[in-house]
């Protein structure tokens, strides 16, 4: 009988408002927050890109590219991770940086298809580094390469 009452106390505790703990994906701490922009960064993150000689900030101020190619994404940045595909923790870091680079495009910092190719390749590389199989990373890369042009050119 004691076992059942202890179990019911645990169940009651779980019913209270619950905010899940932050999740980590290869050094990226984030919350899952909603449906359209389901992830929000809880810390600044950065990565080296091949976009040299260009610097600027996004309109929201949360994404910044430096002339040495460093891409910094600030705490509070929200992204949708994968669009219409199955999202896993191995895709989140790459999708964060990919969406950040597309944000720079919409702010006018990046403009050419060369920059789009760099963003798309960054997604693929991060996915493989984070343990995603190369086949799936290549499929994602094909998807953003073929179907991302309309979003890049908005």
mmCIF file of C-alpha atoms in Angstrom:
data_model
loop_
_atom_site.group_PDB
_atom_site.id
_atom_site.type_symbol
_atom_site.label_atom_id
_atom_site.label_comp_id
_atom_site.label_asym_id
_atom_site.label_seq_id
_atom_site.Cartn_x
_atom_site.Cartn_y
_atom_site.Cartn_z
ATOM 1 C CA UNK A 1 0.000 0.000 0.000
ATOM 2 C CA UNK A 2 2.845 2.419 0.776
ATOM 3 C CA UNK A 3 4.258 1.825 -2.669
ATOM 4 C CA UNK A 4 1.013 2.958 -4.337
ATOM 5 C CA UNK A 5 0.768 6.152 -2.275
ATOM 6 C CA UNK A 6 4.370 7.068 -3.121
ATOM 7 C CA UNK A 7 3.655 6.443 -6.782
ATOM 8 C CA UNK A 8 0.545 8.628 -6.682
ATOM 9 C CA UNK A 9 2.601 11.475 -5.107
ATOM 10 C CA UNK A 10 5.074 11.227 -7.964
ATOM 11 C CA UNK A 11 2.240 11.310 -10.493
ATOM 12 C CA UNK A 12 0.730 14.365 -8.784
ATOM 13 C CA UNK A 13 4.073 16.160 -8.947
ATOM 14 C CA UNK A 14 4.327 15.499 -12.679
ATOM 15 C CA UNK A 15 0.932 17.096 -13.287
ATOM 16 C CA UNK A 16 2.161 20.482 -12.095
ATOM 17 C CA UNK A 17 3.392 22.924 -14.707
ATOM 18 C CA UNK A 18 6.482 21.422 -16.199
ATOM 19 C CA UNK A 19 9.120 23.109 -18.275
ATOM 20 C CA UNK A 20 11.512 20.548 -19.709
ATOM 21 C CA UNK A 21 15.177 20.987 -18.953
ATOM 22 C CA UNK A 22 17.326 22.551 -21.650
ATOM 23 C CA UNK A 23 18.578 20.113 -24.254
ATOM 24 C CA UNK A 24 22.126 19.900 -25.503
ATOM 25 C CA UNK A 25 23.252 18.994 -28.981
ATOM 26 C CA UNK A 26 26.996 19.108 -29.439
ATOM 27 C CA UNK A 27 27.386 22.290 -27.403
ATOM 28 C CA UNK A 28 24.112 23.972 -28.424
ATOM 29 C CA UNK A 29 21.709 24.536 -25.542
ATOM 30 C CA UNK A 30 18.106 25.215 -26.594
ATOM 31 C CA UNK A 31 14.469 24.917 -25.588
ATOM 32 C CA UNK A 32 11.761 23.357 -27.685
ATOM 33 C CA UNK A 33 9.164 26.140 -27.652
ATOM 34 C CA UNK A 34 6.495 25.748 -30.314
ATOM 35 C CA UNK A 35 5.368 24.505 -33.689
ATOM 36 C CA UNK A 36 6.528 27.078 -36.254
ATOM 37 C CA UNK A 37 9.796 28.113 -34.579
ATOM 38 C CA UNK A 38 10.232 25.169 -32.243
ATOM 39 C CA UNK A 39 13.727 25.939 -30.932
ATOM 40 C CA UNK A 40 15.296 28.883 -29.130
ATOM 41 C CA UNK A 41 18.987 29.223 -28.262
ATOM 42 C CA UNK A 42 19.832 29.654 -24.596
ATOM 43 C CA UNK A 43 23.446 30.636 -25.237
ATOM 44 C CA UNK A 44 25.574 32.253 -27.929
ATOM 45 C CA UNK A 45 27.108 29.826 -30.433
ATOM 46 C CA UNK A 46 29.560 30.332 -33.257
ATOM 47 C CA UNK A 47 31.084 28.503 -36.178
ATOM 48 C CA UNK A 48 33.684 29.211 -38.837
ATOM 49 C CA UNK A 49 32.250 29.636 -42.345
ATOM 50 C CA UNK A 50 33.781 30.260 -45.749
ATOM 51 C CA UNK A 51 32.094 33.674 -46.106
ATOM 52 C CA UNK A 52 35.251 35.790 -45.861
ATOM 53 C CA UNK A 53 35.401 39.558 -46.299
ATOM 54 C CA UNK A 54 31.743 40.123 -45.425
ATOM 55 C CA UNK A 55 30.464 41.494 -42.158
ATOM 56 C CA UNK A 56 27.065 42.487 -40.877
ATOM 57 C CA UNK A 57 24.199 41.796 -38.506
ATOM 58 C CA UNK A 58 20.710 40.526 -39.069
ATOM 59 C CA UNK A 59 17.788 42.907 -38.588
ATOM 60 C CA UNK A 60 16.906 41.180 -35.326
ATOM 61 C CA UNK A 61 20.505 41.608 -34.097
ATOM 62 C CA UNK A 62 20.818 37.941 -33.092
ATOM 63 C CA UNK A 63 22.959 36.782 -36.031
ATOM 64 C CA UNK A 64 26.300 38.334 -36.921
ATOM 65 C CA UNK A 65 28.903 37.520 -39.551
ATOM 66 C CA UNK A 66 32.468 38.809 -39.195
ATOM 67 C CA UNK A 67 34.994 39.491 -41.970
ATOM 68 C CA UNK A 68 37.112 36.513 -40.864
ATOM 69 C CA UNK A 69 34.159 34.196 -41.664
ATOM 70 C CA UNK A 70 32.991 33.674 -38.086
ATOM 71 C CA UNK A 71 29.231 33.295 -37.751
ATOM 72 C CA UNK A 72 27.868 34.128 -34.279
ATOM 73 C CA UNK A 73 24.297 33.263 -33.366
ATOM 74 C CA UNK A 74 23.141 34.916 -30.161
ATOM 75 C CA UNK A 75 20.981 33.708 -27.316
ATOM 76 C CA UNK A 76 17.284 34.087 -28.168
ATOM 77 C CA UNK A 77 17.577 33.125 -31.856
ATOM 78 C CA UNK A 78 14.645 30.942 -32.930
ATOM 79 C CA UNK A 79 14.662 28.491 -35.812
ATOM 80 C CA UNK A 80 12.448 25.768 -37.188
ATOM 81 C CA UNK A 81 15.142 23.084 -37.453
ATOM 82 C CA UNK A 82 14.063 21.073 -40.431
ATOM 83 C CA UNK A 83 10.938 22.207 -42.165
ATOM 84 C CA UNK A 84 8.908 19.307 -43.541
ATOM 85 C CA UNK A 85 11.307 16.495 -42.540
ATOM 86 C CA UNK A 86 11.899 14.367 -39.474
ATOM 87 C CA UNK A 87 14.033 16.323 -37.038
ATOM 88 C CA UNK A 88 16.559 14.683 -34.695
ATOM 89 C CA UNK A 89 19.158 16.054 -32.262
ATOM 90 C CA UNK A 90 21.816 15.326 -34.900
ATOM 91 C CA UNK A 91 20.227 17.871 -37.254
ATOM 92 C CA UNK A 92 19.703 20.775 -34.866
ATOM 93 C CA UNK A 93 23.122 22.423 -34.741
ATOM 94 C CA UNK A 94 23.430 22.433 -38.520
ATOM 95 C CA UNK A 95 19.882 23.653 -39.009
ATOM 96 C CA UNK A 96 20.492 26.467 -36.512
ATOM 97 C CA UNK A 97 23.521 27.761 -38.428
ATOM 98 C CA UNK A 98 21.807 27.182 -41.787
ATOM 99 C CA UNK A 99 18.734 29.166 -40.741
ATOM 100 C CA UNK A 100 20.993 31.872 -39.288
ATOM 101 C CA UNK A 101 22.742 32.288 -42.638
ATOM 102 C CA UNK A 102 19.388 32.497 -44.434
ATOM 103 C CA UNK A 103 18.421 35.183 -41.886
ATOM 104 C CA UNK A 104 21.514 37.131 -42.944
ATOM 105 C CA UNK A 105 20.367 36.801 -46.552
ATOM 106 C CA UNK A 106 17.004 38.342 -45.708
ATOM 107 C CA UNK A 107 18.799 41.171 -43.897
ATOM 108 C CA UNK A 108 20.888 41.896 -47.005
ATOM 109 C CA UNK A 109 24.235 40.825 -45.535
ATOM 110 C CA UNK A 110 24.535 37.806 -47.858
ATOM 111 C CA UNK A 111 23.263 37.964 -51.418
ATOM 112 C CA UNK A 112 24.816 35.552 -53.925
ATOM 113 C CA UNK A 113 24.127 31.904 -54.705
ATOM 114 C CA UNK A 114 27.708 31.229 -53.581
ATOM 115 C CA UNK A 115 26.640 32.222 -50.061
ATOM 116 C CA UNK A 116 23.603 29.937 -50.315
ATOM 117 C CA UNK A 117 25.852 27.030 -51.309
ATOM 118 C CA UNK A 118 28.082 27.758 -48.305
ATOM 119 C CA UNK A 119 25.033 27.748 -45.987
ATOM 120 C CA UNK A 120 23.718 24.513 -47.496
ATOM 121 C CA UNK A 121 27.103 22.790 -47.222
ATOM 122 C CA UNK A 122 27.442 23.983 -43.612
ATOM 123 C CA UNK A 123 24.185 22.178 -42.795
ATOM 124 C CA UNK A 124 25.473 18.948 -44.349
ATOM 125 C CA UNK A 125 28.883 19.171 -42.647
ATOM 126 C CA UNK A 126 27.421 19.850 -39.194
ATOM 127 C CA UNK A 127 24.984 16.959 -39.525
ATOM 128 C CA UNK A 128 27.806 14.529 -40.331
ATOM 129 C CA UNK A 129 29.985 15.920 -37.514
ATOM 130 C CA UNK A 130 27.072 15.436 -35.088
ATOM 131 C CA UNK A 131 26.698 11.757 -35.995
ATOM 132 C CA UNK A 132 24.066 11.780 -38.721
ATOM 133 C CA UNK A 133 24.623 9.198 -41.442
ATOM 134 C CA UNK A 134 26.144 10.609 -44.595
ATOM 135 C CA UNK A 135 23.255 9.409 -46.777
ATOM 136 C CA UNK A 136 20.669 11.355 -44.748
ATOM 137 C CA UNK A 137 22.912 14.430 -44.646
ATOM 138 C CA UNK A 138 23.246 14.242 -48.434
ATOM 139 C CA UNK A 139 19.462 13.945 -48.836
ATOM 140 C CA UNK A 140 18.953 17.037 -46.671
ATOM 141 C CA UNK A 141 21.641 18.853 -48.647
ATOM 142 C CA UNK A 142 19.900 17.935 -51.896
ATOM 143 C CA UNK A 143 16.599 19.214 -50.481
ATOM 144 C CA UNK A 144 17.903 22.624 -49.434
ATOM 145 C CA UNK A 145 19.978 22.898 -52.608
ATOM 146 C CA UNK A 146 17.032 22.173 -54.890
ATOM 147 C CA UNK A 147 14.140 23.705 -52.975
ATOM 148 C CA UNK A 148 15.807 26.441 -50.906
ATOM 149 C CA UNK A 149 16.209 28.848 -53.819
ATOM 150 C CA UNK A 150 12.686 30.247 -53.458
ATOM 151 C CA UNK A 151 13.278 30.969 -49.772
ATOM 152 C CA UNK A 152 16.770 32.384 -50.416
ATOM 153 C CA UNK A 153 15.375 34.739 -53.063
ATOM 154 C CA UNK A 154 12.370 36.001 -51.019
#
